[in-house]
Amino acid sequence: MNLRKLFQHFLICGLVLIAGGLVLSPSSAKAADTVDPYQTYTYNEMVRDIKALKKKYPALISYKVIGKSEWGNDIYAVSLGTGKAEIFINGSHHAREWLTTNLNMYMIDQYAQAYYGNKSIGGYNVKSTLSKTKIWFVPMVNPDGVTLQQEGLNAFPQSYHDDLLQMNYWSRDFTRWKANGKGVDLNRQYNADWANIKNNTGHPSWKNYKGEAPHTADEAKTIVNFTHEIDPEVAVAYHSAGKILFWNFHQSGSRYDRDHQFAKKIGSMTGYRLIYPGPNPSGGGYTDWFISKFKRPGITVEIGNYPGERHLPIYEFGPTWQQNKAVGLYAAKKGYDLYYAKHKDDPIEVTVEIDGKKQDFDQSAILENGRTLVPLRGVFEQLGADIKWEQSTETVYITKGDKKISLKVGSKTAYINGKKVTLDVASKMISYRTMVPLRFVTEALGAKVYWDSSTLTASIETPVEEEPTPDPEYLEVGNKKYRIVTVIIDGKEQEYDTPAISIDYRTMIPIRGSLDQLGAEFSWNQEKQQATVTTEDKTIVLTIGSKTAVVNGEEVELDVPAQEINGRTLVPLRFLSETLNTEDIKWDSETYTVTITTKTEPAATSEPETEPTNEETKEPTEQKEETDQNVEESKEEQPTTDPSNTEEKPETDPSNTEEKPETDESGTPSDQNAEEKPEGEKSKEEQPAEGEPEDGEPTEEQPKDEDPKEEQPEDPSKDGTNTEETPADKNPSETKDAA
């Protein structure tokens, strides 16, 4: 009998342990994760994880303290990526919205893992994106307020308790707290129509007090100064709640169109609804200020279902991550497009590796006009050559073994053992260093050169004694000869009746023979001498002899014109790879072989797409009307709950003059069930004030969802990579508590 009871006891314990393992948080299943977002995420937890991420990914992640809060807590900024185009993402302007810190930190962690794992997220090649851009995060703008909301009065000096209680209307429950540690609403502190902010309390309070003047709170001053320092192309401010997007603050014309497209793209990715404010939105929000000050896309993203005057529950994080996991990458891509449009003629620094070791030259290798230029002395000396310089003729003499090479600065002609060699671009002098085309390293010393366009890295391998390679093959056309190029797509060598060839150091590929592999169709117009390539989302028209192609109705300049050879249309490989669905292209300069990898991973969607309802299809006009009324009424008039009452009944606050919205029988604010009015019948009072979600916060603007083709600098292989983005389709039900 005792043995039976003992057996039953062990059996029950075993079942309990198994059940406990099954209900562990999702983060426990991934040992590689540094950040656990399925918890009440504190300031101290965040600081610990920032330092751990830096230690784990030192070449990709850095951090610094950019200022201090009103109570002296350090405000941290974290950078992710190595590119020059910078964007800015932040969270927890409002104390109770700390789940946005979880999202910021988890985004850093997951992007870093994907970078080193060569993985894509939401259809975006993470390594390629972060090699061209740098994403700055300030995961917790308001550490004092978050700490007060999570831990209560005991986290602050006893001498200040009465002040905090007075700001909280003498409730000892700080669950609803939004302000900083001194009672200032940080998302009403920015100098964007600050004087006209609505529903200001006029005194320090748990919410809505805009302060005595813009940028007077230490936290707001820190964010303003940091934004000027990094000069981001795009800004994303995360808030909660309502699953809505604030993107518009007095833009017009092309800026409005650009930012509207940007916002619509994020809306399709997340399923969140765009807010279309009236002509006089309430300002003061971070993205309001960024949009008006920098004239660039800014957006306030309100995550989660509106929970009332409190923080979002932890269970909201799972779906929130799925909806937002690619937002940072899309924003980075948009930032790169904007940066490159301004700097497309600037040289871009290139990483050089020799025999696997990264080189640090006093003059960096650069990408200029699609050509990689490397410092001659730095590279050739590493390869064991002797360099001599003749100032009078500005000529470089290179000797290695039985090879003697001479090259005059500014000339496209070099001599190798007396034999004339033509460079694709002339050598040039930069900062007293002779720069030569990367391909010349191959021509001169026979070194192997590999180019990785996703990381802008040139890898050079020291030549070794090998069996002589077969003589190169050439295609003769009239009195001209062209070097034949081998094309491998997804591991399969392509066979063409007219081969791919090199013309003026440009790889020209027979378009018709490659389209099946690249997921496209081909048609030919004999009269116009035009080839048309069609994919699911692109129509490309090329005219023989013309350097201008038309992609989805927009003209694109080719580096060399499309050509007809032996009755076949040949186009530049770089153009084809940038416009069609390629993942990666590698060039072997020794064998004249180009290896193309097409995208095989479908664009991940945040959630399964559903058939839109009638009301979802009314965006932007009819949906705007419903949203506008909801935002205006619930923005400043959300039922105010008493934090000290665990039933969260509406609180009557003698100092709060806001009216409470009418509720239906279920207790839901009646504006959320209101019927939509026909377009044009909304009054000005019904327009939501931008930047004020649940209870009236300021908002930002949104950039264009053109999803433009990434313009990538050309390299010796003329390659390029594309990314895909994935939409989700949701119809959130909340109004803006932007902040």
Coordinates of N, CA, C and O in Angstrom, one line a residue, residues 43-44 46-48 50-51 62-68 73-79 88-90 105 136-141 143 222-223 226:
Y43 N 13.6 48.8 -16.4 CA 14.8 49.6 -16.9 C 16.1 48.8 -16.6 O 16.9 48.7 -17.5
N44 N 16.2 48.2 -15.4 CA 17.4 47.5 -15.2 C 17.6 46.2 -16.1 O 18.7 45.9 -16.5
M46 N 16.5 46.1 -19.1 CA 16.9 46.6 -20.4 C 18.4 46.9 -20.5 O 19.1 46.6 -21.4
V47 N 18.9 47.6 -19.4 CA 20.3 48.0 -19.4 C 21.2 46.7 -19.5 O 22.2 46.6 -20.2
R48 N 20.8 45.7 -18.7 CA 21.6 44.4 -18.7 C 21.6 43.8 -20.1 O 22.7 43.4 -20.6
I50 N 21.1 45.3 -23.0 CA 21.9 46.1 -24.0 C 23.4 45.8 -23.9 O 24.0 45.6 -25.0
K51 N 23.9 45.6 -22.7 CA 25.3 45.3 -22.6 C 25.6 43.9 -23.0 O 26.7 43.6 -23.6
S62 N 26.4 48.7 -31.0 CA 27.1 49.5 -30.1 C 26.0 50.3 -29.3 O 24.9 50.3 -29.7
Y63 N 26.4 50.9 -28.2 CA 25.5 51.6 -27.4 C 26.2 52.8 -26.7 O 27.4 52.8 -26.6
K64 N 25.4 53.8 -26.3 CA 26.0 54.9 -25.6 C 24.9 55.6 -24.8 O 23.7 55.4 -25.1
V65 N 25.3 56.3 -23.7 CA 24.4 57.1 -22.9 C 24.2 58.5 -23.6 O 25.2 59.1 -23.8
I66 N 23.0 58.9 -23.9 CA 22.8 60.1 -24.6 C 22.3 61.2 -23.7 O 22.2 62.4 -24.2
G67 N 22.0 60.9 -22.5 CA 21.5 61.9 -21.6 C 20.9 61.3 -20.3 O 21.1 60.1 -20.1
K68 N 20.3 62.1 -19.5 CA 19.8 61.6 -18.2 C 18.4 62.0 -18.1 O 17.9 63.1 -18.6
N73 N 18.5 58.9 -14.2 CA 18.7 57.6 -14.9 C 19.3 57.9 -16.3 O 18.9 58.8 -17.0
D74 N 20.3 57.0 -16.7 CA 20.9 57.1 -18.0 C 19.8 56.8 -19.1 O 19.1 55.8 -18.9
I75 N 19.8 57.5 -20.1 CA 19.0 57.2 -21.3 C 19.9 56.6 -22.4 O 20.9 57.2 -22.8
Y76 N 19.7 55.4 -22.8 CA 20.5 54.6 -23.6 C 20.1 54.7 -25.1 O 18.9 54.6 -25.4
A77 N 21.0 54.8 -26.0 CA 20.8 54.6 -27.4 C 21.6 53.4 -27.9 O 22.8 53.3 -27.5
V78 N 21.0 52.6 -28.8 CA 21.7 51.4 -29.3 C 21.7 51.5 -30.8 O 20.7 51.8 -31.4
S79 N 22.9 51.3 -31.4 CA 23.0 51.2 -32.9 C 23.1 49.8 -33.4 O 23.8 49.0 -32.7
F88 N 15.8 56.1 -37.0 CA 15.6 56.2 -35.6 C 14.3 55.6 -35.2 O 13.3 55.9 -35.7
I89 N 14.4 54.6 -34.2 CA 13.2 54.0 -33.6 C 13.3 54.2 -32.1 O 14.3 54.0 -31.5
N90 N 12.1 54.5 -31.5 CA 12.1 54.7 -30.1 C 10.9 54.1 -29.5 O 9.9 53.8 -30.2
M105 N 13.7 46.2 -28.0 CA 14.8 45.3 -27.6 C 14.8 44.0 -28.3 O 15.8 43.5 -28.8
W136 N 19.2 53.2 -35.3 CA 19.4 53.7 -33.9 C 18.1 53.4 -33.1 O 17.0 53.8 -33.6
F137 N 18.2 52.9 -31.9 CA 17.1 52.6 -31.0 C 17.3 53.4 -29.7 O 18.4 53.4 -29.2
V138 N 16.2 54.0 -29.2 CA 16.2 54.4 -27.8 C 15.0 53.7 -27.2 O 13.9 54.1 -27.3
P139 N 15.2 52.5 -26.7 CA 14.1 51.6 -26.3 C 13.2 52.2 -25.2 O 12.1 51.8 -25.1
M140 N 13.8 53.0 -24.3 CA 13.1 53.6 -23.2 C 13.4 55.0 -23.0 O 14.4 55.4 -22.4
V141 N 12.5 55.9 -23.6 CA 12.7 57.3 -23.5 C 12.5 57.8 -22.1 O 13.1 58.8 -21.6
P143 N 12.6 56.4 -18.6 CA 12.8 55.4 -17.5 C 12.2 55.7 -16.2 O 11.8 54.8 -15.5
T222 N 16.9 65.5 -24.4 CA 17.9 64.5 -24.9 C 17.5 64.0 -26.2 O 18.4 63.8 -27.1
I223 N 16.2 63.7 -26.4 CA 15.8 63.1 -27.7 C 15.9 64.1 -28.9 O 16.4 63.8 -30.0
F226 N 19.7 64.3 -29.7 CA 20.2 63.1 -30.3 C 19.7 63.0 -31.8 O 20.4 62.5 -32.6

